Coordinates of C-alpha atoms in Angstrom, one line a residue:
Chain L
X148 CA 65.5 15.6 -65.6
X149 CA 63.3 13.1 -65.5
X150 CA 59.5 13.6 -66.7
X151 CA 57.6 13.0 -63.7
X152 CA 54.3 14.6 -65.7
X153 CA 53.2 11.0 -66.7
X154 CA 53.5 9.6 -63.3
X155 CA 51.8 12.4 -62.1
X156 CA 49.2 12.2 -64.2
X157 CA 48.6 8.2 -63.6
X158 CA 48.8 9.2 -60.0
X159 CA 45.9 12.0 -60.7
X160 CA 44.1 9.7 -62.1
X161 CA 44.6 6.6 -59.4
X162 CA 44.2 8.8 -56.8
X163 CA 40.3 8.8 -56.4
X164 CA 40.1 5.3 -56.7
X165 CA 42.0 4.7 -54.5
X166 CA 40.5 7.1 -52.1
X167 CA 36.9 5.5 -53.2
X168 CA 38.4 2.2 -52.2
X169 CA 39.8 3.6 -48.4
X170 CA 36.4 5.4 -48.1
X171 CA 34.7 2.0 -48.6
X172 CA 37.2 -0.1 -46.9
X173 CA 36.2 2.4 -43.8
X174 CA 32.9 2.6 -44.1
X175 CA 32.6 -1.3 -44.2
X176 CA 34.8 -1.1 -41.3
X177 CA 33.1 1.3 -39.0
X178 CA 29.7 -0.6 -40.1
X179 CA 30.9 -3.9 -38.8
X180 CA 32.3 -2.3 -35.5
X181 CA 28.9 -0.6 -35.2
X182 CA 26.7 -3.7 -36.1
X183 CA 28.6 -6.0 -33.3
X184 CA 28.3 -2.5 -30.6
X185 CA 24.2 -2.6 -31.4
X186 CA 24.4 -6.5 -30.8
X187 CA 25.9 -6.4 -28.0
X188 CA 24.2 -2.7 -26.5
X189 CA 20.6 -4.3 -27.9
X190 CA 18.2 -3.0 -25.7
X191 CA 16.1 -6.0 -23.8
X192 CA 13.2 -7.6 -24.9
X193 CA 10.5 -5.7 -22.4
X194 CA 7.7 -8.1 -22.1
X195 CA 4.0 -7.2 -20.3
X196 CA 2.0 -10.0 -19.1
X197 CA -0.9 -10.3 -17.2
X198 CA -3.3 -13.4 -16.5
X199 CA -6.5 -13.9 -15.1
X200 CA -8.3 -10.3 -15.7
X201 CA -11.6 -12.4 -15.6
X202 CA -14.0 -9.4 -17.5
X203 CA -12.4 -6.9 -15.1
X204 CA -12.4 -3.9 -17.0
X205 CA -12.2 -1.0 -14.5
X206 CA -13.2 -0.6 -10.5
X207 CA -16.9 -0.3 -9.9
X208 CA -17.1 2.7 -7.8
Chain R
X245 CA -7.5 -1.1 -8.2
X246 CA -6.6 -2.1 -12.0
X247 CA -8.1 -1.4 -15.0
X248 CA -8.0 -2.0 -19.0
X249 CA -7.4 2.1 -19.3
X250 CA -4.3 2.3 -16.5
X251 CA -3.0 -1.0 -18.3
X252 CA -3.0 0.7 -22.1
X253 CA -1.6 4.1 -20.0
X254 CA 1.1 2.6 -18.8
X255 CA 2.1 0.1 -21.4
X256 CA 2.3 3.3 -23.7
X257 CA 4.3 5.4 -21.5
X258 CA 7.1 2.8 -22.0
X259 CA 6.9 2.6 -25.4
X260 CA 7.1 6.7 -25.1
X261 CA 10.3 5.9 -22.9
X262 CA 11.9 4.6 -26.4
X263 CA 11.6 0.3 -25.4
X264 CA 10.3 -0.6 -28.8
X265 CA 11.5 -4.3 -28.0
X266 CA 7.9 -5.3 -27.0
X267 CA 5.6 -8.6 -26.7
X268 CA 2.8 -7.8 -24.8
X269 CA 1.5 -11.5 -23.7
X270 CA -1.9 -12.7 -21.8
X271 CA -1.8 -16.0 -19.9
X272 CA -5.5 -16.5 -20.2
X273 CA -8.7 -16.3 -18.7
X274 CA -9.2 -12.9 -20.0
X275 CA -12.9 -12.7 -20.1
X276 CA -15.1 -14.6 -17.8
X277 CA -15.1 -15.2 -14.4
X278 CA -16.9 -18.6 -14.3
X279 CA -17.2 -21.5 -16.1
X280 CA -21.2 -20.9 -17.5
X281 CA -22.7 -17.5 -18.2
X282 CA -26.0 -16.8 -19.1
X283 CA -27.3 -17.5 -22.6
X284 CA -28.3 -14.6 -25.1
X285 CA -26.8 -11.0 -25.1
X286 CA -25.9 -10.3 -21.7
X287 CA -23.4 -8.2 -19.6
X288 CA -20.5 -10.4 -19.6
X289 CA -20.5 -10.5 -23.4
X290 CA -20.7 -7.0 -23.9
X291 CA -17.7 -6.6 -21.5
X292 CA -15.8 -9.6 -23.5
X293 CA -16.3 -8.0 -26.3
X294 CA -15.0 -4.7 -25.1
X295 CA -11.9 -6.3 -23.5
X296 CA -11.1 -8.1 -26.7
X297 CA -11.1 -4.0 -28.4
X298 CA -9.0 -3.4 -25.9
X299 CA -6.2 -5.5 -26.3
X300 CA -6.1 -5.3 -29.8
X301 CA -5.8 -1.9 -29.5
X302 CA -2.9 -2.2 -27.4
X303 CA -1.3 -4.7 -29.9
X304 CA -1.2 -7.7 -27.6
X305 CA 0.8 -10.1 -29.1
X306 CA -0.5 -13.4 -28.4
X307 CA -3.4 -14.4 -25.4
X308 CA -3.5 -17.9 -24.3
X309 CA -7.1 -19.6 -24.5
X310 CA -7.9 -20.1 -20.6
X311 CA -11.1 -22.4 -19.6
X312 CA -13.4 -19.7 -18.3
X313 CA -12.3 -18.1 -22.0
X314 CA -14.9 -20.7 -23.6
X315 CA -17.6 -20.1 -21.0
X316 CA -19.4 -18.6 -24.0
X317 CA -18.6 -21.5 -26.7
X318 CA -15.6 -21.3 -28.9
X319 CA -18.4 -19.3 -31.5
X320 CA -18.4 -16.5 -29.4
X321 CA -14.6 -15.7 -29.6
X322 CA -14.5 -16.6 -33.4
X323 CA -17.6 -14.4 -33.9
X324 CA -16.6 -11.8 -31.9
X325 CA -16.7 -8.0 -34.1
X326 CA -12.6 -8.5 -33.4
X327 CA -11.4 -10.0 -36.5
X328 CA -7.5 -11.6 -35.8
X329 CA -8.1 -11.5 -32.1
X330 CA -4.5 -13.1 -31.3
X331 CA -5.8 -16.4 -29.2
X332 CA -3.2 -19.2 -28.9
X333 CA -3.7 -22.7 -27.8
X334 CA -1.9 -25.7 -28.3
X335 CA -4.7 -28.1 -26.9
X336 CA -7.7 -27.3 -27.8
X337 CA -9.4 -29.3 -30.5
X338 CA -12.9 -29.6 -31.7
X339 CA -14.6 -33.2 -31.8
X340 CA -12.8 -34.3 -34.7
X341 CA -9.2 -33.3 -33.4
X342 CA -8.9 -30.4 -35.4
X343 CA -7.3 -27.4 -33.7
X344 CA -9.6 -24.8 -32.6
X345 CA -7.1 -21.5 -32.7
X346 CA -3.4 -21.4 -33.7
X347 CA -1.0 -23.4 -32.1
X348 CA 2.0 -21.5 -31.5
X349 CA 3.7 -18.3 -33.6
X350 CA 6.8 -16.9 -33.5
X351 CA 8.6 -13.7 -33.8
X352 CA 12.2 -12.2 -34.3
X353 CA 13.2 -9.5 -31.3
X354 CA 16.8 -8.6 -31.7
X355 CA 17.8 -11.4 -33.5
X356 CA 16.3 -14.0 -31.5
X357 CA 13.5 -16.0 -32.5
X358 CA 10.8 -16.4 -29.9
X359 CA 8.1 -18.8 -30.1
X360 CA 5.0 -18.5 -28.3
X361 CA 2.8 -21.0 -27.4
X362 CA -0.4 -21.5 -24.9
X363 CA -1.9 -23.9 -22.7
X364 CA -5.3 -24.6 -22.0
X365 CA -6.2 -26.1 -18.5
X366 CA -8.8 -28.5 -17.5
X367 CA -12.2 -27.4 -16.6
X368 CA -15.6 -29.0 -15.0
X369 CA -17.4 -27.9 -17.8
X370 CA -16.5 -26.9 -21.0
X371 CA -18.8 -26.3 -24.2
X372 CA -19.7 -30.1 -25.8
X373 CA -18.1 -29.3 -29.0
X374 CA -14.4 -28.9 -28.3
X375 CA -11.8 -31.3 -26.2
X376 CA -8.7 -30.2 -24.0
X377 CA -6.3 -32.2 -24.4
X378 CA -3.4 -33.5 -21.7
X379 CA 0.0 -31.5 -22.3
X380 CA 2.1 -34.5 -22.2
X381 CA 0.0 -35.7 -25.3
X382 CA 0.7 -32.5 -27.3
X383 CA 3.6 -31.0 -25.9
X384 CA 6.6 -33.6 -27.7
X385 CA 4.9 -33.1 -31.2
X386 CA 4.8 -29.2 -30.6
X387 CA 8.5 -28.7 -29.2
X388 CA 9.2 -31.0 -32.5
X389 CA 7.7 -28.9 -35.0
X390 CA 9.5 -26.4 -33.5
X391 CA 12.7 -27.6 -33.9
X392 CA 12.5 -25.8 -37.4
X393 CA 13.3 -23.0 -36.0
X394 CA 16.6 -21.1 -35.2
X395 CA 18.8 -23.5 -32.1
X396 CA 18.9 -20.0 -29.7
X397 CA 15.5 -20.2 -30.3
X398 CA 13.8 -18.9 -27.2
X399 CA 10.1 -20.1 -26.1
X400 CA 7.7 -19.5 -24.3
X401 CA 4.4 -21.1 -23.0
X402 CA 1.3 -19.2 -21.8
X403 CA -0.6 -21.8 -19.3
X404 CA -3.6 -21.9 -17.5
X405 CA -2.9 -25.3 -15.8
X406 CA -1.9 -25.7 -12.2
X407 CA 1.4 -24.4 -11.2
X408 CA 2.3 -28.1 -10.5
X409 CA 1.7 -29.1 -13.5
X410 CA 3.7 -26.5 -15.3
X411 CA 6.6 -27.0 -12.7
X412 CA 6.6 -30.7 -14.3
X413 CA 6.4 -29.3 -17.5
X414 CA 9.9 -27.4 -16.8
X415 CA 11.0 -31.0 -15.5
X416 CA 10.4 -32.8 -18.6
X417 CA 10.5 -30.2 -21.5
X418 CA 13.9 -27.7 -20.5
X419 CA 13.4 -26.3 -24.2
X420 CA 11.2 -24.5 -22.9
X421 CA 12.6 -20.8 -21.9
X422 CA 9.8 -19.0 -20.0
X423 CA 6.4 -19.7 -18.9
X424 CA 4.0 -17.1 -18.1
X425 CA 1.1 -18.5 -15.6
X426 CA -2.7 -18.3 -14.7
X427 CA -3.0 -20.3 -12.0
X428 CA -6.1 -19.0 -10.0
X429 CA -5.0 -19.8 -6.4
X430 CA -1.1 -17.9 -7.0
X431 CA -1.0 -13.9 -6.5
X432 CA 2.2 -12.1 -7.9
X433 CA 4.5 -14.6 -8.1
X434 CA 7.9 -13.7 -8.5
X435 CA 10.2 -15.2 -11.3
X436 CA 11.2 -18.2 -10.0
X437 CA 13.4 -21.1 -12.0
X438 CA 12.9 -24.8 -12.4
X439 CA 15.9 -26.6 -14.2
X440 CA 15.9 -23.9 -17.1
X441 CA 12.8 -22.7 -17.0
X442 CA 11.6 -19.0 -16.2
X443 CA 7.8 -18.9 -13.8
X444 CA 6.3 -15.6 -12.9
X445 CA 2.7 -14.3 -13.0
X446 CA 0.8 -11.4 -11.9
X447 CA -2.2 -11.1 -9.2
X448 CA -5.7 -12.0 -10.6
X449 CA -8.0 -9.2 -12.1
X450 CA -6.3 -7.1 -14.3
X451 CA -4.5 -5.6 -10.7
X452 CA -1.1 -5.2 -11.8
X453 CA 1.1 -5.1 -14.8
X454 CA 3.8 -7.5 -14.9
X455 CA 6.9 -6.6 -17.1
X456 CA 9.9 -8.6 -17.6
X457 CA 12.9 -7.2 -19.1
X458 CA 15.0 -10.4 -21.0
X459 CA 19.0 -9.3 -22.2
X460 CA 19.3 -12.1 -24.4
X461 CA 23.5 -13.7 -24.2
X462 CA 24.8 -15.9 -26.7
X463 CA 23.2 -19.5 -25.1
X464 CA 19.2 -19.9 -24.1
X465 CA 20.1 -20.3 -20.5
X466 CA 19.3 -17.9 -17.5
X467 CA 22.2 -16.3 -16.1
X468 CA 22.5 -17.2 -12.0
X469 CA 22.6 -13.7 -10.4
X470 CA 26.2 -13.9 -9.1
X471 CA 26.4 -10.4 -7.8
X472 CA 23.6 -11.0 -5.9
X473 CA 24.6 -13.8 -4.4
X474 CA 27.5 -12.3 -3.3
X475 CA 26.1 -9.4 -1.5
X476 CA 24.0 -12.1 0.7
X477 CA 27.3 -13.6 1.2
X478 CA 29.1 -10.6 2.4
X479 CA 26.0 -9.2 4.5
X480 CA 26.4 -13.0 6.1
X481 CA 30.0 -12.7 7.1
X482 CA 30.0 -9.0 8.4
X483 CA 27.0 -10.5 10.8
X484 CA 29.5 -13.5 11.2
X485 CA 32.0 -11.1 12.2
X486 CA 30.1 -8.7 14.7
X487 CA 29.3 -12.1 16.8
X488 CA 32.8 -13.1 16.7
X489 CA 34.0 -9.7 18.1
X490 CA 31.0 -9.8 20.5
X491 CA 32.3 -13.1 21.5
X492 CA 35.9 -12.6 21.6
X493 CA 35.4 -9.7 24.0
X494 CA 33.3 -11.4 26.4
X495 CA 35.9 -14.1 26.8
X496 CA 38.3 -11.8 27.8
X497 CA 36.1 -10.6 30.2
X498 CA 34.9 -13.7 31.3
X499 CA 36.1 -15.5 34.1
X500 CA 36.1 -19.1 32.4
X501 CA 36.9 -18.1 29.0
X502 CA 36.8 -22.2 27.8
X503 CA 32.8 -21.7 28.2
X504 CA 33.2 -19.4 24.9
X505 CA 35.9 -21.1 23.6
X506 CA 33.8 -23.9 21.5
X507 CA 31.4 -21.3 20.2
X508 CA 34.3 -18.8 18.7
X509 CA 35.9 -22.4 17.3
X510 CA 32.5 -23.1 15.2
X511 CA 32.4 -19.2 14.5
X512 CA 35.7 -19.1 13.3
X513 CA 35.1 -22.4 11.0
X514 CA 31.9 -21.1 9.5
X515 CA 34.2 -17.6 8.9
X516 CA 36.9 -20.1 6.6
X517 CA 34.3 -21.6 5.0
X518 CA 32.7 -18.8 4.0
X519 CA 35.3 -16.9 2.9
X520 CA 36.7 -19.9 1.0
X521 CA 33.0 -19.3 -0.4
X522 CA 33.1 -15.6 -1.1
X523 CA 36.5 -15.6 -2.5
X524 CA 35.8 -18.3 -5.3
X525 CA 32.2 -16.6 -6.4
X526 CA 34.2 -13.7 -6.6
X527 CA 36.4 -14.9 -9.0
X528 CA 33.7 -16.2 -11.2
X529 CA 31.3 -13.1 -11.0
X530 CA 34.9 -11.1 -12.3
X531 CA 35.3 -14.0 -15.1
X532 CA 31.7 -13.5 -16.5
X533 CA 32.4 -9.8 -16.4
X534 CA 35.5 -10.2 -18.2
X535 CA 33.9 -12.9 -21.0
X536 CA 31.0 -10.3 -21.4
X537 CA 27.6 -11.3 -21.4
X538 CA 26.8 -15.0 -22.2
X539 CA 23.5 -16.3 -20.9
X540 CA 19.9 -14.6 -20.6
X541 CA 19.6 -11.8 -17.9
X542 CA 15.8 -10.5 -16.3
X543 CA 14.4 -7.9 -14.7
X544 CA 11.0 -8.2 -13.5
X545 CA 8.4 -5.7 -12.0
X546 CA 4.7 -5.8 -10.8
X547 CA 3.3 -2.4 -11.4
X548 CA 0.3 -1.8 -8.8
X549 CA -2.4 -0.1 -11.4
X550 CA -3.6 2.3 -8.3
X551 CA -6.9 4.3 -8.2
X552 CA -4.8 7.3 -8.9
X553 CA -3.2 6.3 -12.0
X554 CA -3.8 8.1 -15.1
X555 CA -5.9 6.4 -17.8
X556 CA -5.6 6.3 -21.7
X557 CA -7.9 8.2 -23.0
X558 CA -9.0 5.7 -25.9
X559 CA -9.7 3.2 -23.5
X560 CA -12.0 5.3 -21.8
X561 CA -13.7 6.1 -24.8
X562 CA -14.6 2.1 -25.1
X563 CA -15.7 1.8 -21.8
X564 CA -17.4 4.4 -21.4
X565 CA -19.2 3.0 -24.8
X566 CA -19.4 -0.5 -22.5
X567 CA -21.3 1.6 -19.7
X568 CA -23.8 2.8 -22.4
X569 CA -24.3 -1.0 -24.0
X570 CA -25.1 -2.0 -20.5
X571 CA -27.7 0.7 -19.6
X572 CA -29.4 0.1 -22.6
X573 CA -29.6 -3.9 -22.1
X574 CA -30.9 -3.3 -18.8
X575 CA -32.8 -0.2 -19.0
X576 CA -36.6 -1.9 -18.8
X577 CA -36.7 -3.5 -15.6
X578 CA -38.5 -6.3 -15.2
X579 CA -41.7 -5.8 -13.2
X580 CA -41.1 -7.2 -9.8
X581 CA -44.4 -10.1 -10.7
X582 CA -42.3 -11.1 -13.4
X583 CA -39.1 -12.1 -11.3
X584 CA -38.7 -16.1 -11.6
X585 CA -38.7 -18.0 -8.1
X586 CA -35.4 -18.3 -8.2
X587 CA -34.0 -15.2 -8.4
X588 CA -36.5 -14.0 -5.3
X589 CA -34.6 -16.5 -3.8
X590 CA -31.2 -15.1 -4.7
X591 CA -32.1 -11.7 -3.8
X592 CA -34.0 -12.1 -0.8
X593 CA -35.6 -8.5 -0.6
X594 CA -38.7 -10.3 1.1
X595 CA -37.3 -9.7 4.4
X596 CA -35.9 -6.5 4.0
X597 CA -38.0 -3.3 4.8
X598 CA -35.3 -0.5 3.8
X599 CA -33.8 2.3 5.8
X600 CA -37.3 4.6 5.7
X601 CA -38.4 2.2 8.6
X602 CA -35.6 2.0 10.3
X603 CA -35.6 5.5 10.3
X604 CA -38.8 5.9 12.6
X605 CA -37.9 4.4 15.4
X606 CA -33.5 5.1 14.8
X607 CA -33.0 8.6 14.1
X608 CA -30.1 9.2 15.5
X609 CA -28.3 5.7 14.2
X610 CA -29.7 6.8 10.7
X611 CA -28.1 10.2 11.0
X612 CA -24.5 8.9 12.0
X613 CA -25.6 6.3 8.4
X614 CA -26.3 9.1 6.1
X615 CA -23.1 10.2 6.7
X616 CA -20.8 6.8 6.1
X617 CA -19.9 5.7 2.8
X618 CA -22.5 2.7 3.1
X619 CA -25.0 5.3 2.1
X620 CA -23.7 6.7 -0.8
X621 CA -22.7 3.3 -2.2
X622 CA -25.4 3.2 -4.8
X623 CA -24.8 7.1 -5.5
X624 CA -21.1 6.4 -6.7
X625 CA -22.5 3.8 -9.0
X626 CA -24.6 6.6 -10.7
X627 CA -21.7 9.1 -10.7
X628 CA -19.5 6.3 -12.8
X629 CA -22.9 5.6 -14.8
X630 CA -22.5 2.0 -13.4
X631 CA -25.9 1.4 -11.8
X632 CA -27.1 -0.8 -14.5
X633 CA -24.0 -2.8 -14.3
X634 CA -25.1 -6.4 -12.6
X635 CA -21.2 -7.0 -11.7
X636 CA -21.3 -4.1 -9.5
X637 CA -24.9 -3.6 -8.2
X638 CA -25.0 -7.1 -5.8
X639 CA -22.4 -4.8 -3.1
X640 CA -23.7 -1.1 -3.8
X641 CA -27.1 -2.1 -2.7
X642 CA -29.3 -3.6 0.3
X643 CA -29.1 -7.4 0.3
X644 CA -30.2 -10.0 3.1
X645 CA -26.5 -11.2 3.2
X646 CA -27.5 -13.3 6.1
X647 CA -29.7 -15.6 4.1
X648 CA -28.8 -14.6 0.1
X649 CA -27.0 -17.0 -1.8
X650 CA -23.6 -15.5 -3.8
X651 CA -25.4 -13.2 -6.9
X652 CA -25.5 -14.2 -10.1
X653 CA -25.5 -11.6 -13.1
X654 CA -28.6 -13.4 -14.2
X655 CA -30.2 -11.6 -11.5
X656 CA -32.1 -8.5 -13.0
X657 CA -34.2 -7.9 -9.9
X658 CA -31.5 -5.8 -8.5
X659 CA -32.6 -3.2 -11.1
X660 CA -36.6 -2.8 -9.7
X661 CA -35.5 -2.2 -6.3
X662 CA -37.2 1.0 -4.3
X663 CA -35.2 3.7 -3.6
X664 CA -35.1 2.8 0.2
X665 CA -32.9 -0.6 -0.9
X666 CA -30.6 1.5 -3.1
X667 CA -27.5 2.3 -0.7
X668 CA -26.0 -0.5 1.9
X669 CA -28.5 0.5 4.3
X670 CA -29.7 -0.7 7.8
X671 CA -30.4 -4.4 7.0
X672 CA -27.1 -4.9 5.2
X673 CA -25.2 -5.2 8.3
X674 CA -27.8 -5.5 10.8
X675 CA -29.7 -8.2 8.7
X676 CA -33.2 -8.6 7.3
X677 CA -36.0 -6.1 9.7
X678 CA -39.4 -7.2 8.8
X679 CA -40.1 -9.1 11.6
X680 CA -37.9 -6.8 14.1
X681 CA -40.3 -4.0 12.8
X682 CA -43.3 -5.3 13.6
X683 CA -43.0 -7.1 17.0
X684 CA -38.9 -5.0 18.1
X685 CA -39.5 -6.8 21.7
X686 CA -39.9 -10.5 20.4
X687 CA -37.3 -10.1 17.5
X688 CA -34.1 -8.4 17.9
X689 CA -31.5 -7.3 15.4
X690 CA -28.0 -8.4 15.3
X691 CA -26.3 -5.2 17.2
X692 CA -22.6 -6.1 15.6
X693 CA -22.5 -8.1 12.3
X694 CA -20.0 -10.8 12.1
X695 CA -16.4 -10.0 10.1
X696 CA -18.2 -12.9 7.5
X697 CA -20.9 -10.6 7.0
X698 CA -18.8 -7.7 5.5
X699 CA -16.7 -10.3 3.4
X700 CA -19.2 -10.7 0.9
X701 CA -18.4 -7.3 -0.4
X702 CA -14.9 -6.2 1.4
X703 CA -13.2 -9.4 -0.6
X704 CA -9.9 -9.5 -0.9
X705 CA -10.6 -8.8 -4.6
X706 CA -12.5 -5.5 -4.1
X707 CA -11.2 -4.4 -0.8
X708 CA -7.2 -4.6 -0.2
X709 CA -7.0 -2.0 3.2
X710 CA -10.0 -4.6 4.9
X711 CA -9.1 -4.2 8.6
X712 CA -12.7 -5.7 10.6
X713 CA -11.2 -5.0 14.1
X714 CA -10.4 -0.6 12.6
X715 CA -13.5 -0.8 9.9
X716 CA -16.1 -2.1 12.5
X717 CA -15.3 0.7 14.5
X718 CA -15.6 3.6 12.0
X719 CA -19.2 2.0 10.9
X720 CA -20.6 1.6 14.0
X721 CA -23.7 3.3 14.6
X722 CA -24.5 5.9 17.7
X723 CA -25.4 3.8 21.1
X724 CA -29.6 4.4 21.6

């Protein structure tokens, strides 16, 4: 019968490296997918203007 | 109508509304109204002084240096209690060619760079210690300097020269993205483009708000409005259509159907062409959809700042602080022996006798008076603590407007009048009663004054609902 304990250990071990590496892998992932959606949904620049108020500050009466 | 407290009230409510992409720009002439103002510590530096609180209170961005902005020297505005007060010109220079305020800055919204620059315009006078200079001189060093910054950078210039001039600035200098205007003879001016530049301004006086809402694409130009376009173009051929049916059916009808014949011909050419028209725009309006956004999109609005607007309450606090400044400046009145010739002149009371004499021999025209808002002008002035204000005072008042000259501020015999000149009595209208009240048979009064007459107060600026054929009406007095 063949010892699988070793493997199994070596797998044990591997296996939250290689689950660190998928959860990074994804999390870059899903940050890149998000970063182009927010470039691309960027809300607009919203600019207020105004010219010539001349010392107006409020209505006289 | 307008209003530094509306302004801050509604520029906060959208930043309320989560729109924290903001540049809140001025295109200039911010504080004055004319070229020279009186020397010392008057009114209209109090007033600057409070406007430039204001706007750094709301976080403005960057205001352009206009001409009537220097009507109090370029000291005023550097000495001003409103330390990094953000003025921007790019062509103003003191004797030596050394710039007077900062050039140009820039800023990084959503991943753009923006540059901002300003424009001074020409004036007739201007303090002796500082030169304007031409925009074609500075202009190709500026956009040069600028060249440091990002490609997709996106700029924009805040002028106070002549709209013809900046249209020939678009002509000349398409690096330019956006440019905000002051010209004094334009109202709200819609965006409009020149090669790839962006125009829009507001109305004068602090009236409206203008907002412009940019969706920056991937290239610095502005997106032609396609959809739009094609809406026109479809409204065109359904009314293309309906005269073609119209047409069609009155041929049959007709007896000589070749009389109609021609006119359905053109008709039906126009309809090919158009179509032809329609169907290609319609394909490109789908591309663009398809490729996603590319170029720079708007949006523009004018918000009316209406009477019935609410205020910010920190503004108010400031103005209200304003009102006081000015009550105290002008609280001793000058004796009426000390007025100078001049302004006598200017306010030409000599003539006028008030509405206690009118009174004596007009009861009943008095009565339908004491009733109209003309009398409690100067009482509205009190109510707003305004009646020491010298802006306000010239149309809350009586005045010979048939012989004054236009007020000054300098005039501080407006505040020693008798009680029987406070109001916009008798004379106002009627013109000056001295001599009518002493000899009524050999002098008589105008019965009806002329619609020139009520302009000097019911300007466009002050008054927007002016009707003179429906106002003369409502004011006119009883028949004797």
């Amino acid at each position: 019968m063949a010892d699988y304990s070793a493997k199994e250990k070596k797998m044990t071990k591997l296996f939250p490296l290689n689950m660190l590496l998928f959860i990074a892998t994804t999390l870059f992932a899903l940050s890149s997918i998000s970063t182009t959606l927010h470039a691309t949904d960027a809300p607009p620049l919203t600019i207020f203007f105004s010219n010539n108020v001349q010392g107006e500050t409020e209505a006289c009466g | 109508m307008g209003g530094l407290s509306k302004k801050s009230f509604q520029i906060h409510s959208l930043i309320e509304q989560g729109k924290n992409n903001q540049l809140r720009l001025d295109a200039g002439n911010l504080l004055f109204k004319r070229p020279v103002i009186a020397k010392g510590p008057g009114q209209e530096k109090l007033t600057a002084a409070t406007i430039m609180q204001a706007y750094k209170k709301l976080h403005y961005d960057a205001v352009g240096v206009g001409p009537f902005d220097l009507s109090a020297g370029v000291q005023f505005l550097q000495n001003v209690p409103v330390k990094g007060f953000p003025w921007i010109s790019a062509n103003v220079f003191d004797k030596e060619g050394k710039p007077l305020f900062r050039r140009w800055k820039n800023r990084t919204i959503n991943g753009v760079n923006i540059a901002i620059t300003a424009l001074t315009g020409a004036a007739n006078t201007i303090p002796q210690d500082i030169q304007i200079s031409s925009w074609d001189l500075v202009l190709p060093g500026l956009l040069e300097e600028m060249k440091s910054l990002p490609d997709n950078s996106f700029i924009i210039l805040l002028s106070t020269l002549p709209a013809e001039e900046n249209r020939l600035i678009a002509e000349k200098h398409p690096r330019i993205n956006l440019i905000l205007e002051a010209d004094l003879h334009q109202r709200n001016s819609i965006p409009k483009q020149v090669n790839r530049t962006l125009f829009t301004q507001t109305e004068k006086q602090g009236k409206y708000q203008g907002i412009l809402e940019i969706l920056f694409g991937d290239e610095r130009m502005w997106r032609q409005d396609g959809k739009k376009k094609l809406a026109e173009l479809q409204n065109k051929l359904g009314s293309l259509n309906w005269q073609l049916r119209r047409l069609e059916k009155s041929a049959v009808a007709a007896d000589k159907k070749e009389q109609y014949s021609n006119s359905i011909k053109r008709l039906q050419n126009e309809k090919l062409t158009l179509t032809k028209t329609i169907d290609s725009l319609t394909r490109e309006v789908a591309d663009e959809q398809a490729a996603g956004t590319k170029e720079d999109q708007y949006e523009f609005r004018f918000i009316a700042l209406q009477k019935n607007m609410p205020n910010d309450p920190a503004i108010e606090v400031l103005l209200k602080k304003l009102n006081q400044q000015i009550r105290q400046l002008h609280k001793r009145p000058i004796a009426p022996g000390q007025h100078s010739q001049a302004t006598k002149q200017q306010l030409s009371t000599a003539n006028l006798v008030g509405y206690a004499v009118c009174r004596e021999c007009h009861t009943a025209q008095f009565k339908f008076w004491q009733q109209s808002a003309h009398a409690k002008a100067y009482t509205t002035l009190v109510n707003k603590e305004k009646n020491f204000n010298l802006e306000c005072l010239p149309c809350h008042i009586t005045e010979d407007l048939y012989n004054s000259t236009p007020k000054t501020t300098d005039n501080r015999a407006m505040l020693s009048l008798p009680v029987t000149l406070l109001s916009v009595g008798c004379e106002s209208c009627h013109g000056p009663g001295k001599r009518h009240s002493a000899n009524p048979e050999q002098f008589q009064m105008t019965a009806r004054p002329q619609e020139e007459i009520c302009l000097r107060c019911h300007t466009e600026d002050h008054d927007d609902n002016f009707i003179y054929d429906t106002k003369i009406l409502k004011i006119s007095c009883t028949k004797e």
